Coordinates of C-alpha atoms in Angstrom, one line a residue:
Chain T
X1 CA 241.7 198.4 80.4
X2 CA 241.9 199.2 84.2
X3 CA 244.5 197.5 86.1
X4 CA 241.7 196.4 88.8
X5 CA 239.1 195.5 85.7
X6 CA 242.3 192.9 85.2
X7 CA 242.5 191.9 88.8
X8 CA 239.0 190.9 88.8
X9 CA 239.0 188.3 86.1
X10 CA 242.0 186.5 87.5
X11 CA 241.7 187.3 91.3
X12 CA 239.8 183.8 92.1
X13 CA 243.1 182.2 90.2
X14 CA 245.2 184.6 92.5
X15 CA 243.7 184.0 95.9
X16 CA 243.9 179.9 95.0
X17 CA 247.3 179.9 94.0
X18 CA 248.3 181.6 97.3
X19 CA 246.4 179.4 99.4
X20 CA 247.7 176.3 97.9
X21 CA 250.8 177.7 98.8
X22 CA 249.9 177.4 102.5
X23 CA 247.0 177.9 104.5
X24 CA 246.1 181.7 105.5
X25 CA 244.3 184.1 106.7
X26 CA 242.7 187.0 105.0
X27 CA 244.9 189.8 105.6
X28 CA 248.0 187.3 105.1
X29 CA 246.4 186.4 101.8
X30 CA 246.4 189.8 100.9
X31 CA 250.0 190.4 101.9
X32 CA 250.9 187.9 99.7
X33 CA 249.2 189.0 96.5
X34 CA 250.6 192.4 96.8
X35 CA 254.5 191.2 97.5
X36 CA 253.1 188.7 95.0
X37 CA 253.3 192.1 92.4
X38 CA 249.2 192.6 92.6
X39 CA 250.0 196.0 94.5
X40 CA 246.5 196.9 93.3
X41 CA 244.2 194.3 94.7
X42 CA 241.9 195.6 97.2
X43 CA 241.2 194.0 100.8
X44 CA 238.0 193.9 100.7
X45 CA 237.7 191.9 97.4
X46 CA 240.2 189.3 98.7
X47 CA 238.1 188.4 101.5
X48 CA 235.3 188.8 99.5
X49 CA 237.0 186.2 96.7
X50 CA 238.0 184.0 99.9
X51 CA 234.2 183.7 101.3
X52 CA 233.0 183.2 98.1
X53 CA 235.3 180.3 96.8
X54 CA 234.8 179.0 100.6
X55 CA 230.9 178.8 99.8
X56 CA 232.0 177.0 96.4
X57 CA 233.5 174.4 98.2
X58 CA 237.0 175.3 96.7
X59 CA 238.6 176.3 100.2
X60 CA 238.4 174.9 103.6
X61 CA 237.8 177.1 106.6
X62 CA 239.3 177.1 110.3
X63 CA 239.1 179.3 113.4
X64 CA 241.9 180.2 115.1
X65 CA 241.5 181.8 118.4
X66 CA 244.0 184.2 119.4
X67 CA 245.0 185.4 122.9
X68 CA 245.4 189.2 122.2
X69 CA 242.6 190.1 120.1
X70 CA 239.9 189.2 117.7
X71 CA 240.3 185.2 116.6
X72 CA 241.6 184.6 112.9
X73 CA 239.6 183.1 110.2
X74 CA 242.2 180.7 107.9
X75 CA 241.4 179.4 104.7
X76 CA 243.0 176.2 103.0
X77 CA 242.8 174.6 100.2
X78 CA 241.0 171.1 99.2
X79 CA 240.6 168.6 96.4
X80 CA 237.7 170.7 94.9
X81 CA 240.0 173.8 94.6
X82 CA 243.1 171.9 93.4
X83 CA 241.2 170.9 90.4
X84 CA 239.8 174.2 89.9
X85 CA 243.5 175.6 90.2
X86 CA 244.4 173.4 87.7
X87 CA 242.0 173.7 85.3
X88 CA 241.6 177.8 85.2
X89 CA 245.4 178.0 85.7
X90 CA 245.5 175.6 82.3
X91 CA 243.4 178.4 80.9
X92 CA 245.1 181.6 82.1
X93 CA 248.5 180.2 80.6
X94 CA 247.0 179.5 77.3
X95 CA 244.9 182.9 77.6
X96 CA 248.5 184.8 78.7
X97 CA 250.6 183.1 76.0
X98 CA 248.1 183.7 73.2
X99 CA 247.6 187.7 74.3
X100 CA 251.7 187.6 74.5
X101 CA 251.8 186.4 70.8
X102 CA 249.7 189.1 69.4
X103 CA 251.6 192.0 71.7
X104 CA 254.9 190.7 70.4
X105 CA 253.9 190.2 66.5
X106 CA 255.2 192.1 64.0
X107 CA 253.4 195.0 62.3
X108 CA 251.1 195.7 65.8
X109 CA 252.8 198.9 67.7
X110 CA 250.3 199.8 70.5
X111 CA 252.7 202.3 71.5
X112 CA 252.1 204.7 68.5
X113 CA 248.4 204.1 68.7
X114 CA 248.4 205.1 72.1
X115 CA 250.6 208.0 71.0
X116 CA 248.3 209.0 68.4
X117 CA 245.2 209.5 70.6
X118 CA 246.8 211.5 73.2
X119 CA 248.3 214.0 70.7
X120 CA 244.6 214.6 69.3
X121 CA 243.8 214.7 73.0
X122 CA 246.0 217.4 73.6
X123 CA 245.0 219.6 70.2
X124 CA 241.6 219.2 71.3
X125 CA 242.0 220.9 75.0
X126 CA 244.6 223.1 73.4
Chain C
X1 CA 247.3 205.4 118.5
X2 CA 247.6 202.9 121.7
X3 CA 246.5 199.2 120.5
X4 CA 242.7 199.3 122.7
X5 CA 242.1 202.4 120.8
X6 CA 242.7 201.1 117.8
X7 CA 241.1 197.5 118.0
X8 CA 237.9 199.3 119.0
X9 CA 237.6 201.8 116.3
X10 CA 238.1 198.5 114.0
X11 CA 235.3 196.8 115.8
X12 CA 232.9 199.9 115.3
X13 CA 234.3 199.9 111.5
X14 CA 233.0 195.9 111.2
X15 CA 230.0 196.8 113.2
X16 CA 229.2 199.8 110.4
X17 CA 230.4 197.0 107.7
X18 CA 227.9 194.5 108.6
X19 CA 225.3 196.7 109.3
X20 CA 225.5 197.6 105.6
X21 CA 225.0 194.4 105.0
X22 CA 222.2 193.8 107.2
X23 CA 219.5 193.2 104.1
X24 CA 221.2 189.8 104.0
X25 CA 220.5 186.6 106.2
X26 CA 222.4 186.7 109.2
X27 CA 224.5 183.5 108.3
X28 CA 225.8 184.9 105.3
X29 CA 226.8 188.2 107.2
X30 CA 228.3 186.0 109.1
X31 CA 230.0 184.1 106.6
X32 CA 231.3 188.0 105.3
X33 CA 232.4 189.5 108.9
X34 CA 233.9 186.6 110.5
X35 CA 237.3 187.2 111.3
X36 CA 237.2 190.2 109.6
X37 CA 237.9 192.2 112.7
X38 CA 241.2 190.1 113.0
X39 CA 242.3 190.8 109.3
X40 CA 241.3 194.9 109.6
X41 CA 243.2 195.1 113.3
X42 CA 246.5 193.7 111.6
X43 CA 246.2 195.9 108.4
X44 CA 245.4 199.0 110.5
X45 CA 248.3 198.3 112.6
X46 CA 250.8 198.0 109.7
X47 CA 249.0 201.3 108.3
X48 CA 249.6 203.4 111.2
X49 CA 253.1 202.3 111.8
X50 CA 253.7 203.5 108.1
X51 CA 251.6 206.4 107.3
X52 CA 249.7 206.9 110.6
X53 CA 246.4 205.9 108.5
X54 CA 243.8 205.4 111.2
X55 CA 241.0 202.6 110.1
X56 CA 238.8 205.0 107.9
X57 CA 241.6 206.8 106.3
X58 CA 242.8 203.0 105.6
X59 CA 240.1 201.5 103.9
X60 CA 237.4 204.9 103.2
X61 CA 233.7 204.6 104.2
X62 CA 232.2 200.9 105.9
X63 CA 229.4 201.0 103.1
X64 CA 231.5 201.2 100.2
X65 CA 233.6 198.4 101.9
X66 CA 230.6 196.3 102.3
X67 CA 230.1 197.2 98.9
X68 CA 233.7 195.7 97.4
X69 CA 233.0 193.1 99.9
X70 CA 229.7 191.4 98.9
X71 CA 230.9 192.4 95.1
X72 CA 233.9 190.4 95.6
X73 CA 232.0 187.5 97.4
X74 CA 229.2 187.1 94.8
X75 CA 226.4 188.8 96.4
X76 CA 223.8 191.0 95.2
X77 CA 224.6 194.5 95.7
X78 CA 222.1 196.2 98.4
X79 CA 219.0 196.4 96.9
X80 CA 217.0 200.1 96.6
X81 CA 214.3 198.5 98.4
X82 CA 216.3 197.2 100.9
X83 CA 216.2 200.5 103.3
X84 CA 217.1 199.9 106.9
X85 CA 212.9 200.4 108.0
X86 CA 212.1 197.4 105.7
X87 CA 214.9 195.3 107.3
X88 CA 213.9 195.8 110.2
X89 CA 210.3 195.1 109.4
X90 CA 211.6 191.7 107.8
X91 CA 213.4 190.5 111.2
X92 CA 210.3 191.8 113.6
X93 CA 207.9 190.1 110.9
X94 CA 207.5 187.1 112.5
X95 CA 207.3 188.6 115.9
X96 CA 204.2 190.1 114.5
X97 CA 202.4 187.5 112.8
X98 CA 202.5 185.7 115.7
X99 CA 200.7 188.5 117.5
X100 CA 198.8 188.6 114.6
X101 CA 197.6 184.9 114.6
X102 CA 197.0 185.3 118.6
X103 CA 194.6 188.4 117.9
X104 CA 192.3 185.7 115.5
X105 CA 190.0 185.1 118.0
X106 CA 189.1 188.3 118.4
X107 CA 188.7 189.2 115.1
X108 CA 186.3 186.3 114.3
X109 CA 183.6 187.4 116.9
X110 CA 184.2 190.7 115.9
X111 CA 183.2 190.1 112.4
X112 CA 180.4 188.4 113.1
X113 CA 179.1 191.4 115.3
X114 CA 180.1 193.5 112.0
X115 CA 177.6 191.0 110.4
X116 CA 175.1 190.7 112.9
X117 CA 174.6 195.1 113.2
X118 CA 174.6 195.5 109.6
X119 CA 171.6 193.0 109.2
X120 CA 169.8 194.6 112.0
X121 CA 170.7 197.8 111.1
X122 CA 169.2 196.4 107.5
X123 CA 166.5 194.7 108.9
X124 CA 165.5 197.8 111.0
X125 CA 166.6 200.0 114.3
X126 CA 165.1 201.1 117.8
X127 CA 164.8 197.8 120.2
X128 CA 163.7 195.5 117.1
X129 CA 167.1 196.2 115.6
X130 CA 168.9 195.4 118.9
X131 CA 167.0 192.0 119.7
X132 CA 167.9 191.0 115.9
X133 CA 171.3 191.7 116.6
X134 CA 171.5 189.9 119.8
X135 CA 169.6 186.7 117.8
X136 CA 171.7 187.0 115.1
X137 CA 174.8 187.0 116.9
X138 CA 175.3 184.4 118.6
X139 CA 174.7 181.3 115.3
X140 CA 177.1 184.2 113.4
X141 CA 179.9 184.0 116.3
X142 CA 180.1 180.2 116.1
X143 CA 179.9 180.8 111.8
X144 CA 182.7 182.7 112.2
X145 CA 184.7 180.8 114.8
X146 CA 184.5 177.7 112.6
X147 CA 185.0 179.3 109.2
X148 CA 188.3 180.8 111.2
X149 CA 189.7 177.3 111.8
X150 CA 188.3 175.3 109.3
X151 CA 191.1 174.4 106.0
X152 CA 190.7 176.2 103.3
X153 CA 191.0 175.4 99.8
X154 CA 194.0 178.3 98.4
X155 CA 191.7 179.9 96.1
X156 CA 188.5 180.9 99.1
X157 CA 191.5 182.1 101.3
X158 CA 192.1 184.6 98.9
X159 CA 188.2 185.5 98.9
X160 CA 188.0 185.2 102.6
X161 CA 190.8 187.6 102.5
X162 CA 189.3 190.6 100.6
X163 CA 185.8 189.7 102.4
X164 CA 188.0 190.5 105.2
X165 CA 189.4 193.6 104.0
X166 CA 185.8 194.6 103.4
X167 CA 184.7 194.2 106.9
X168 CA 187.4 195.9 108.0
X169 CA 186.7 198.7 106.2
X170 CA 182.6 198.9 107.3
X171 CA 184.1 198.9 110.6
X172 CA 185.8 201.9 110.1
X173 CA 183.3 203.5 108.0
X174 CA 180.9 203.1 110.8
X175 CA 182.6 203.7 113.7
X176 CA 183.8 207.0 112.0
X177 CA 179.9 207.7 111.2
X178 CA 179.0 206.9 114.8
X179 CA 181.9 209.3 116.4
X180 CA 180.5 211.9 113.6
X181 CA 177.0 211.7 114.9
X182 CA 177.8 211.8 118.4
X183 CA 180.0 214.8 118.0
X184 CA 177.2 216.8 116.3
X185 CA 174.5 215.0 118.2
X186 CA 176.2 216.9 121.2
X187 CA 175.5 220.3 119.4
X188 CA 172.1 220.1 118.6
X189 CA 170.1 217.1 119.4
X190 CA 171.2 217.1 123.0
X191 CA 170.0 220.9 123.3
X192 CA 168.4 221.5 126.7
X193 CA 166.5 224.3 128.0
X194 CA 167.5 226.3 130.8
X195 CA 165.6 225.5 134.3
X196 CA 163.7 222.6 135.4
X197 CA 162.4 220.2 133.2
X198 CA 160.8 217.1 132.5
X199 CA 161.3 214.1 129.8
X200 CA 163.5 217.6 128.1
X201 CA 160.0 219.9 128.5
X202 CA 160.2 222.6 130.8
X203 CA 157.7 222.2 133.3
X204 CA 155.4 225.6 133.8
X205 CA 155.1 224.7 137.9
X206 CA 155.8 222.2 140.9
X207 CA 153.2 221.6 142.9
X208 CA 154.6 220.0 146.3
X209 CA 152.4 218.1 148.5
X210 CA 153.3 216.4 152.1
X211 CA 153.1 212.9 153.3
X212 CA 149.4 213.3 154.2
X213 CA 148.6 215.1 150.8
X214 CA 148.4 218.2 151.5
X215 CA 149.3 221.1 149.4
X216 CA 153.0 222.8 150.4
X217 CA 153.5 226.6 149.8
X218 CA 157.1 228.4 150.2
X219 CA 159.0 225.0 149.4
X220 CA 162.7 225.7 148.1
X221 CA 164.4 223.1 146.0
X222 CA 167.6 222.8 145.7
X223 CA 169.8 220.2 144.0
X224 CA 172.6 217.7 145.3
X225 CA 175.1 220.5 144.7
X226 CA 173.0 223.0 146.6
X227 CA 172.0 224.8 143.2
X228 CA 168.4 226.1 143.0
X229 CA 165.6 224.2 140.7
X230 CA 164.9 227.4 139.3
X231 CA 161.5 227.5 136.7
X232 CA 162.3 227.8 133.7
X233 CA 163.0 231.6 132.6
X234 CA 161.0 231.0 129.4
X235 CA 158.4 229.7 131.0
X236 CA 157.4 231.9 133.9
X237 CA 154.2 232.7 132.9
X238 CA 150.9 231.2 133.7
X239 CA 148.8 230.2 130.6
X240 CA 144.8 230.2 131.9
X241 CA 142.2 228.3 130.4
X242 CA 141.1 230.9 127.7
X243 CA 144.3 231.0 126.5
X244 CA 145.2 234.6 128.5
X245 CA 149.2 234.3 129.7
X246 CA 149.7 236.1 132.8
X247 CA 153.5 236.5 134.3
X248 CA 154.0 234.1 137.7
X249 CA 155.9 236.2 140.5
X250 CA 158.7 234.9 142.3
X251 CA 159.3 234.9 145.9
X252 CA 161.5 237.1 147.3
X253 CA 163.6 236.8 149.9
X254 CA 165.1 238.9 153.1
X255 CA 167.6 240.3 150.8
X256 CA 165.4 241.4 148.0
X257 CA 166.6 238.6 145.6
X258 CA 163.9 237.2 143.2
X259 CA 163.7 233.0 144.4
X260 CA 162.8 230.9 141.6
X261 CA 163.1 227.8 143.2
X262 CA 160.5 228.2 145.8
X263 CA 157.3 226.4 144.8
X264 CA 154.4 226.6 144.1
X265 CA 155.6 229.8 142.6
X266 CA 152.1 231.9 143.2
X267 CA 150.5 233.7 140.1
X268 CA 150.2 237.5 139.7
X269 CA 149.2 239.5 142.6
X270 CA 144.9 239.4 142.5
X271 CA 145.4 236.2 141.2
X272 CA 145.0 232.9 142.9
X273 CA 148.4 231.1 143.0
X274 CA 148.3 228.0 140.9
X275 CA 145.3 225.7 142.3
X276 CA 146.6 222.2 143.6
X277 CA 144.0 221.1 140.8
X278 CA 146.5 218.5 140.8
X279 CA 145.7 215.4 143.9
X280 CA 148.2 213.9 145.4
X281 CA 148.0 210.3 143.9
X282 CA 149.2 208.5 146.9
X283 CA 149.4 209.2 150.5
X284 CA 153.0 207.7 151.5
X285 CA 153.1 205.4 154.5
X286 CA 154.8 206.6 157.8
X287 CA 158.1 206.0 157.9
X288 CA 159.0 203.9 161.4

């Protein structure tokens, strides 16, 4: 599965857990995902995810003007998106540990499979 | 890159983003671009001072940002229908229906005179058909007007409507056949002969007479322009009473030129001239 195919099922969880960190604004968000280890995520999607939990009523919204250039749009968190945080973030962990189960039980080697198709991948084009 | 530069090339980059998302109300765009112009400037920044990644290079083509954008947010991607003429057609569309609505009026008394010439046209043409259409028009005007303002139950709008359409489409039928027929009325109907004429008759000869009645000879006619009443060139003949056609003879001036215009033009030589058989039917009064 693509890295960013990933990204999107979990990026609402992402952008949450950042903001209840602190308040910020979109390219800080995004900052913080990628020094977060999301290297991958995409501007555009975070401040897509961040106007669309905003409209869900998970995230508050503030303007904050700026003297040198365009003003700053900053996003918080409120009680709506704490208990969303909660509950997907429940989820995730059990999603996470049950995936980490099956990759780490005996008898399943994804590393030969993956092996396997590349070397008839490479007969073929030979 | 010096910092001006750069923030304005990020504010034509949000312009180009938001007009690619101009299909969808203005408060959501809204809702999309604000502060984004903030959050590109400082990414942009950071870019260049890395790789020297202007704000295309940075983050590729407006529309397919828009695209990631409105994905990300929940939004419908940009519908096929959705092209930039129909947009703008949905923002003027008020604009015009309230021209629209002010240009009722005029379309209700125009329908009734739609009305009012196809029954006379019906009912008949010449003068009769006029006077029915000038009867019929006015109780079909105040018809109209009322049916115009009058409510409507849903289902008779929709009638109305087509009726509408209908009219509509007479109205162009007709006035196409009317511009038709005066276009080849011009050609052929209109066809006048050459010379002086009367009621679209050439006349054969003018018999001129003075305020006392008595017959003129060697009168020359000319018009407001100074151009000759010349007699008809296909009628220059005299036609006697036992049917015998003899040629009439112009005058002729000093310099030899054949006048037409000079009346009574006489009859061939041996011949007396056209007789004033013709009396003058009034004597005109003396003019102070």
């Amino acid at each position: 599965m693509e890295p960013t195919q990933l990204l999107k099922g979990v990026l609402d969880l992402a952008v949450l857990a950042v903001v209840a960190q602190e308040d910020g604004y979109g390219y800080d968000v995004v900052r913080r995902l990628r020094a977060g280890g999301l290297a991958e995520v995409g501007d555009a999607s975070v401040y897509g995810t961040l106007r669309r939990l905003y409209a869900a009523g998970a995230l508050t919204s503030y303007v904050v003007p700026s003297d040198e250039g365009p003003h700053r749009k900053y996003y918080g968190i409120n009680a709506q998106g704490t208990k969303v945080l909660a509950e997907q973030g429940e989820s995730w962990r059990s999603f996470a540990a049950a995936v980490d189960r099956l990759l780490a039980a005996p008898g399943t080697a994804p590393t030969r499979v993956l092996r396997t198709t590349s070397l008839l991948e490479d007969e073929g084009t030979r | 890159m010096s910092v001006p530069t750069g923030l304005r090339s990020v504010a034509q980059y949000v312009d180009a983003v938001r007009a690619a998302l101009d299909d969808l109300p203005a408060e959501t765009v809204d809702d999309l671009v604000g502060g984004l112009e903030a959050d590109l400037a400082e990414s942009v920044a950071e870019s260049v001072a890395e790789s020297g990644d202007d704000v295309r290079q940075r983050f590729g083509p407006p529309a397919v940002y828009a695209a990631e954008l409105r994905s990300a947010a929940g939004l419908p991607p940009r519908g096929r229908r959705a092209t930039p003429v129909a947009a703008v057609l949905r923002r003027q569309w008020p604009a015009v229906r309230d021209g629209l609505v002010g240009l009722r009026p005029a379309w209700w008394v125009v329908r009734a005179a739609l009305v009012a010439g196809a029954a006379s046209v019906t009912l008949g043409g010449g003068y009769g058909g006029t006077a029915s259409f000038l009867v019929l028009l006015v109780p079909l005007t105040a018809l109209s007007v009322w049916l115009g303002r009058v409510r409507m139950p849903r289902l008779l709008v929709v009638g109305f409507g087509l009726v509408n359409a209908v009219g509509v489409l007479a109205l162009l039928v007709g006035v196409n056949g009317y511009w038709v027929d005066a276009r080849e009325g011009g050609g052929s109907g209109d066809w006048t002969p050459p010379g002086v004429s009367l009621d679209g008759y050439p006349i054969g000869n003018i018999q001129p007479y003075d305020a006392q009645g008595d017959p003129l000879t060697g009168v020359q006619l000319f018009d407001e322009q100074g151009r000759p009443l010349d007699l008809s060139p296909d009628h220059r003949v005299l036609v006697r009473d036992d049917g015998s056609v003899q040629e009439l003879r112009p005058q002729v001036d000093a310099t030899g030129e054949q006048r037409w215009n000079v009346y009574p033009v006489p009859g061939p030589a041996g011949t007396p001239g056209p007789a004033p058989t013709v009396a003058p039917l009034l004597q005109l009064q003396q003019q102070p």
